[in-house]
Tab-separated table of C-alpha atoms in Angstrom:
chain	number	residue	atom	x	y	z
A	1500	UNK	CA	16.861	-61.692	-21.698
A	1501	UNK	CA	16.473	-64.237	-24.471
A	1502	UNK	CA	13.893	-66.991	-24.724
A	1503	UNK	CA	15.409	-70.412	-24.074
A	1504	UNK	CA	12.190	-72.237	-24.963
A	1505	UNK	CA	12.675	-71.862	-28.731
A	1506	UNK	CA	16.015	-73.674	-28.565
A	1507	UNK	CA	14.336	-76.539	-26.693
A	1508	UNK	CA	11.643	-77.110	-29.351
A	1509	UNK	CA	11.611	-80.315	-31.392
A	1510	UNK	CA	11.749	-80.211	-35.186
A	1511	UNK	CA	8.604	-78.381	-36.242
A	1512	UNK	CA	5.743	-80.884	-36.232
A	1513	UNK	CA	3.167	-81.219	-38.982
A	1514	UNK	CA	0.004	-79.204	-38.456
A	1515	UNK	CA	-3.052	-81.124	-37.286
A	1516	UNK	CA	-5.262	-78.789	-39.357
A	1517	UNK	CA	-4.678	-76.719	-42.458
A	1518	UNK	CA	-7.088	-73.850	-41.943
A	1519	UNK	CA	-9.539	-74.568	-39.131
A	1520	UNK	CA	-9.807	-74.537	-35.362
A	1521	UNK	CA	-11.067	-78.016	-34.453
A	1522	UNK	CA	-12.277	-76.879	-31.023
A	1523	UNK	CA	-14.377	-74.076	-32.534
A	1524	UNK	CA	-15.870	-76.497	-35.058
A	1525	UNK	CA	-16.709	-78.942	-32.259
A	1526	UNK	CA	-18.543	-76.102	-30.493
A	1527	UNK	CA	-20.447	-75.237	-33.680
A	1528	UNK	CA	-18.494	-72.036	-34.324
A	1529	UNK	CA	-16.535	-70.799	-37.309
A	1530	UNK	CA	-15.923	-67.427	-35.668
A	1531	UNK	CA	-12.168	-67.570	-35.197
A	1532	UNK	CA	-10.148	-64.519	-36.225
A	1533	UNK	CA	-6.666	-66.005	-36.807
A	1534	UNK	CA	-5.050	-69.382	-36.314
A	1535	UNK	CA	-1.970	-70.305	-34.292
A	1536	UNK	CA	0.156	-73.471	-34.391
A	1537	UNK	CA	1.764	-75.104	-31.368
A	1538	UNK	CA	5.447	-75.692	-32.130
A	1539	UNK	CA	5.642	-78.637	-29.738
A	1540	UNK	CA	2.837	-80.812	-31.137
A	1541	UNK	CA	1.456	-79.073	-34.261
A	1542	UNK	CA	-1.991	-78.360	-32.854
A	1543	UNK	CA	-3.746	-75.525	-34.709
A	1544	UNK	CA	-6.177	-73.380	-32.719
A	1545	UNK	CA	-7.711	-69.907	-32.695
A	1546	UNK	CA	-5.980	-66.771	-31.410
A	1547	UNK	CA	-6.758	-64.563	-28.420
A	1548	UNK	CA	-8.755	-62.171	-30.634
A	1549	UNK	CA	-11.144	-65.056	-31.291
A	1550	UNK	CA	-14.092	-65.648	-28.945
A	1551	UNK	CA	-12.810	-68.938	-27.492
A	1552	UNK	CA	-9.020	-68.371	-27.447
A	1553	UNK	CA	-8.239	-72.045	-28.006
A	1554	UNK	CA	-4.487	-71.561	-28.672
A	1555	UNK	CA	-3.998	-70.102	-25.198
A	1556	UNK	CA	-6.253	-72.802	-23.731
A	1557	UNK	CA	-4.030	-75.401	-25.431
A	1558	UNK	CA	-0.947	-73.859	-23.795
A	1559	UNK	CA	-2.641	-73.827	-20.384
A	1560	UNK	CA	-3.681	-77.463	-20.631
A	1561	UNK	CA	-0.412	-78.817	-22.053
A	1562	UNK	CA	2.304	-76.418	-20.940
A	1563	UNK	CA	3.618	-76.262	-24.514
A	1564	UNK	CA	5.544	-72.978	-24.482
A	1565	UNK	CA	5.736	-71.597	-28.042
A	1566	UNK	CA	3.271	-71.116	-30.866
A	1567	UNK	CA	3.550	-69.368	-34.197
A	1568	UNK	CA	1.119	-67.665	-36.499
A	1569	UNK	CA	-0.599	-70.108	-38.844
A	1570	UNK	CA	-1.611	-67.320	-41.221
A	1571	UNK	CA	-0.272	-67.096	-44.800
A	1572	UNK	CA	2.838	-64.914	-45.027
A	1573	UNK	CA	3.366	-64.712	-41.243
A	1574	UNK	CA	6.126	-66.517	-39.366
A	1575	UNK	CA	6.345	-64.781	-35.986
A	1576	UNK	CA	6.357	-66.877	-32.821
A	1577	UNK	CA	5.022	-66.229	-29.322
A	1578	UNK	CA	6.410	-67.688	-26.111
A	1579	UNK	CA	3.661	-68.013	-23.515
A	1580	UNK	CA	6.169	-68.539	-20.703
A	1581	UNK	CA	8.212	-65.425	-21.490
A	1582	UNK	CA	5.124	-63.489	-22.630
A	1583	UNK	CA	6.782	-62.126	-25.756
A	1584	UNK	CA	7.440	-62.497	-29.478
A	1585	UNK	CA	10.520	-64.628	-30.130
């Protein structure tokens, strides 16, 4: 079964942050492990290995289905709705 959500994405939006998780910073933390970028709106947030898991929280609050790694040299994408790499 293929992921249909990737085909429905808009042109990749600009990132709202280059190398930080704004939610972590607002909470006084710099303890994120890796960053992820929402491919619907460009929001950059911390991964599930990070204490606050803001990328997943962003998906839950917005319903935006696909994010990609925001780490140098990585371009894999994750579909939250299909629960798999796409």
